[in-house]
C-alpha positions as CSV (number, residue, x, y, z in Angstrom):
1,M,-6.3,-18.8,4.5
2,K,-5.7,-15.2,3.9
3,R,-4.5,-12.8,6.6
4,F,-5.2,-9.1,6.7
5,F,-4.7,-6.6,9.5
6,Y,-5.6,-3.0,10.1
7,L,-6.2,-0.6,12.9
8,V,-9.6,-0.6,14.5
9,A,-9.9,3.1,13.7
10,A,-8.5,2.7,10.2
11,A,-10.4,3.4,7.0
12,A,-9.5,2.3,3.5
13,V,-6.4,3.9,2.0
14,A,-5.5,5.1,-1.5
15,G,-2.5,6.3,-3.4
16,M,1.3,5.5,-3.3
17,V,4.3,6.9,-1.4
18,I,7.5,5.4,-0.1
19,S,10.8,6.0,1.7
20,C,13.5,7.5,-0.5
21,E,16.4,5.6,1.1
22,N,17.2,1.8,0.7
23,E,20.0,1.9,3.3
24,P,19.4,4.7,5.9
25,K,22.6,6.2,7.2
26,N,21.2,6.6,10.7
27,P,19.5,3.4,11.8
28,G,19.0,4.7,15.4
29,D,19.6,3.2,18.8
30,F,17.6,0.0,19.0
31,S,18.3,-0.6,22.7
32,K,15.8,2.2,23.6
33,A,12.0,2.2,23.4
34,T,10.6,2.7,19.9
35,T,10.1,6.3,18.8
36,L,8.6,7.7,15.6
37,A,7.8,11.4,14.8
38,I,6.5,13.1,11.7
39,N,6.3,16.8,12.0
40,G,7.6,20.0,10.4
41,Q,6.3,20.4,6.8
42,V,5.6,18.7,3.5
43,V,7.9,20.6,1.0
44,S,7.4,20.9,-2.7
45,L,10.8,20.1,-4.4
46,V,9.6,22.0,-7.5
47,T,8.2,25.3,-6.2
48,G,9.5,25.3,-2.5
49,K,5.9,25.7,-1.3
50,T,5.4,24.2,2.2
51,Y,2.4,22.6,3.9
52,D,2.4,22.3,7.7
53,L,2.0,18.9,9.3
54,K,-0.4,19.2,12.3
55,V,-1.8,16.5,14.6
56,A,-5.6,16.1,14.3
57,D,-6.0,13.2,16.7
58,E,-3.8,11.0,18.9
59,R,-4.9,7.9,20.8
60,D,-4.1,4.4,21.9
61,T,-5.7,1.6,20.0
62,V,-5.3,-2.1,19.2
63,Y,-4.9,-4.1,16.0
64,K,-7.7,-6.2,14.6
65,Y,-6.8,-9.3,12.5
66,L,-9.2,-10.8,10.0
67,Y,-8.9,-14.5,9.3
68,V,-10.9,-15.8,6.3
69,L,-11.5,-19.5,6.6
70,K,-12.4,-21.5,3.4
71,D,-15.0,-24.2,4.1
72,T,-15.9,-26.6,1.3
73,L,-19.6,-27.5,1.5
74,K,-20.0,-31.3,1.6
75,T,-22.7,-33.9,1.6
76,V,-22.9,-37.6,2.5
77,E,-23.5,-40.1,-0.2
78,G,-23.7,-43.6,1.2
79,T,-20.6,-44.0,3.3
80,D,-18.7,-41.2,1.6
81,T,-18.5,-37.5,2.2
82,V,-18.2,-35.6,-1.1
83,P,-18.1,-31.9,-2.1
84,V,-21.3,-30.2,-3.2
85,I,-20.9,-29.1,-6.9
86,G,-22.3,-25.7,-7.9
87,P,-23.9,-24.7,-11.2
88,D,-20.4,-23.7,-12.5
89,G,-19.2,-27.3,-12.1
90,K,-16.9,-26.4,-9.2
91,P,-17.2,-27.3,-5.4
92,I,-19.1,-24.7,-3.4
93,V,-16.7,-23.0,-0.9
94,N,-18.0,-20.7,1.8
95,D,-15.9,-18.0,3.5
96,D,-16.1,-17.7,7.3
97,S,-14.6,-14.5,8.7
98,V,-13.1,-14.6,12.2
99,Y,-11.8,-11.5,13.9
100,V,-9.1,-11.5,16.6
101,Y,-7.9,-8.5,18.6
102,S,-4.2,-8.4,19.3
103,K,-2.7,-7.8,22.7
104,I,-0.5,-5.0,21.3
105,T,-1.5,-1.5,22.2
106,A,-0.4,0.9,19.5
107,R,-0.2,4.7,19.5
108,F,-2.2,6.1,16.6
109,I,-1.6,9.6,15.4
110,E,-3.7,11.1,12.6
111,M,-2.6,14.3,10.9
112,E,-4.8,17.1,9.6
113,P,-5.6,16.8,5.8
114,I,-3.1,18.4,3.4
115,Y,-4.4,19.8,0.2
116,L,-2.0,19.8,-2.7
117,P,-2.1,21.9,-5.8
118,A,-3.6,20.6,-9.1
119,E,-0.3,21.0,-11.0
120,P,2.1,18.0,-11.0
121,D,4.7,18.2,-8.4
122,T,7.2,16.3,-6.2
123,F,7.1,16.5,-2.4
124,S,9.1,15.4,0.6
125,F,8.6,15.1,4.4
126,N,10.9,14.1,7.2
127,I,10.7,11.1,9.5
128,E,12.5,11.0,12.9
129,S,12.9,7.6,14.5
130,N,15.3,5.4,16.4
131,A,13.8,2.2,14.9
132,R,13.0,0.5,11.6
133,W,9.7,1.8,10.1
134,L,7.4,1.0,7.2
135,A,5.9,3.5,4.8
136,G,3.4,1.2,3.0
137,V,2.1,1.9,-0.5
138,P,-1.6,2.7,-0.1
139,S,-4.0,0.8,-2.3
140,V,-6.3,2.5,-4.8
141,P,-10.1,2.1,-4.4
142,D,-12.0,0.6,-7.3
143,K,-12.7,3.1,-10.2
144,C,-10.4,5.7,-8.6
145,T,-7.6,7.3,-10.6
146,T,-4.1,6.9,-9.3
147,W,-2.6,10.3,-8.8
148,Y,-0.1,9.8,-6.0
149,F,3.1,7.9,-6.8
150,N,6.2,6.7,-5.0
151,H,9.5,8.1,-6.2
152,N,11.7,5.0,-5.7
153,S,11.3,1.3,-5.0
154,T,11.3,0.7,-1.2
155,T,8.7,1.0,1.4
156,T,11.0,0.5,4.5
157,G,13.6,2.5,6.3
158,G,15.2,3.1,9.6
159,G,16.3,6.0,11.8
160,D,16.0,9.6,10.6
161,S,15.1,9.8,6.9
162,H,12.6,11.3,4.6
163,V,9.8,10.2,2.2
164,E,9.3,11.5,-1.4
165,F,6.2,11.3,-3.6
166,R,4.9,12.9,-6.8
167,T,1.5,13.9,-8.1
168,I,0.0,14.2,-11.6
169,L,-2.1,17.0,-13.1
170,N,-5.7,17.2,-11.9
171,R,-7.8,18.8,-14.7
172,S,-11.1,18.4,-12.9
173,K,-12.6,19.4,-9.5
174,I,-11.0,18.4,-6.2
175,R,-10.2,14.7,-6.1
176,V,-12.6,12.7,-3.9
177,N,-10.2,9.8,-3.4
178,A,-7.7,10.8,-0.8
179,A,-4.3,9.3,-0.5
180,Y,-3.9,8.1,3.1
181,Q,-0.2,7.7,3.7
182,E,0.6,5.5,6.7
183,V,4.0,5.2,8.4
184,L,4.5,2.8,11.3
185,T,7.3,1.3,13.3
186,S,8.3,-2.3,12.4
187,D,7.1,-3.5,15.8
188,S,3.7,-1.8,15.2
189,A,4.0,0.3,18.4
190,I,3.4,3.7,16.7
191,M,1.5,4.5,13.5
192,Y,1.0,7.8,11.7
193,R,-1.7,8.6,9.0
194,I,-1.5,11.6,6.7
195,P,-4.5,12.3,4.5
196,F,-3.6,13.9,1.2
197,F,-6.1,15.5,-1.2
198,Q,-5.5,17.4,-4.5
199,Y,-7.3,20.5,-5.6
200,G,-8.8,20.7,-9.1
201,R,-7.8,23.5,-11.4
202,S,-11.3,25.0,-11.2
203,D,-11.5,25.2,-7.4
204,Q,-7.9,25.7,-6.4
205,P,-7.3,28.8,-4.1
206,A,-5.3,31.6,-5.8
207,D,-2.6,31.7,-3.1
208,L,-1.9,27.9,-3.1
């Protein structure tokens, strides 16, 4: 049985980004209610260019868990129950999907899209929290080019910290596969989503 979870309002995510600190210096006060804030700006560490982080939507939601149950098709032969064999010579197994809604109410904050330049660059944005948090590496949709990369090797942190990521050169038009970076507290009480896009060299604004 495989277990997957996502927010009810969530869409598929793409790209990669992570926390830049393995052992945060400020783990926060864990005796208080969980807090998580992502605001300020995304800053280019190469050019100094800044991109404002603005909230597009904020709401309460719940988590939805998907359980995939494997059921082997069987038949009765005499007094025995035996698996049904398919054309490939293997037992036929059906997947049965079961959805369960959690009792946890989470605060979901989606930020306005940020459009990055076509040129390769390295960026950073700050996280303010009094709790442990996760900055999961987004998956890449099929047939989409990976253009958004983590800078180190951890996807977890705690307290006040920052996240770094880098991009590669985009020689074509604007990328259609966004990188949706999600940051959530380890107790899943608060979750942020930041949609990142990248301009192409042919349609990039002159003042970007």
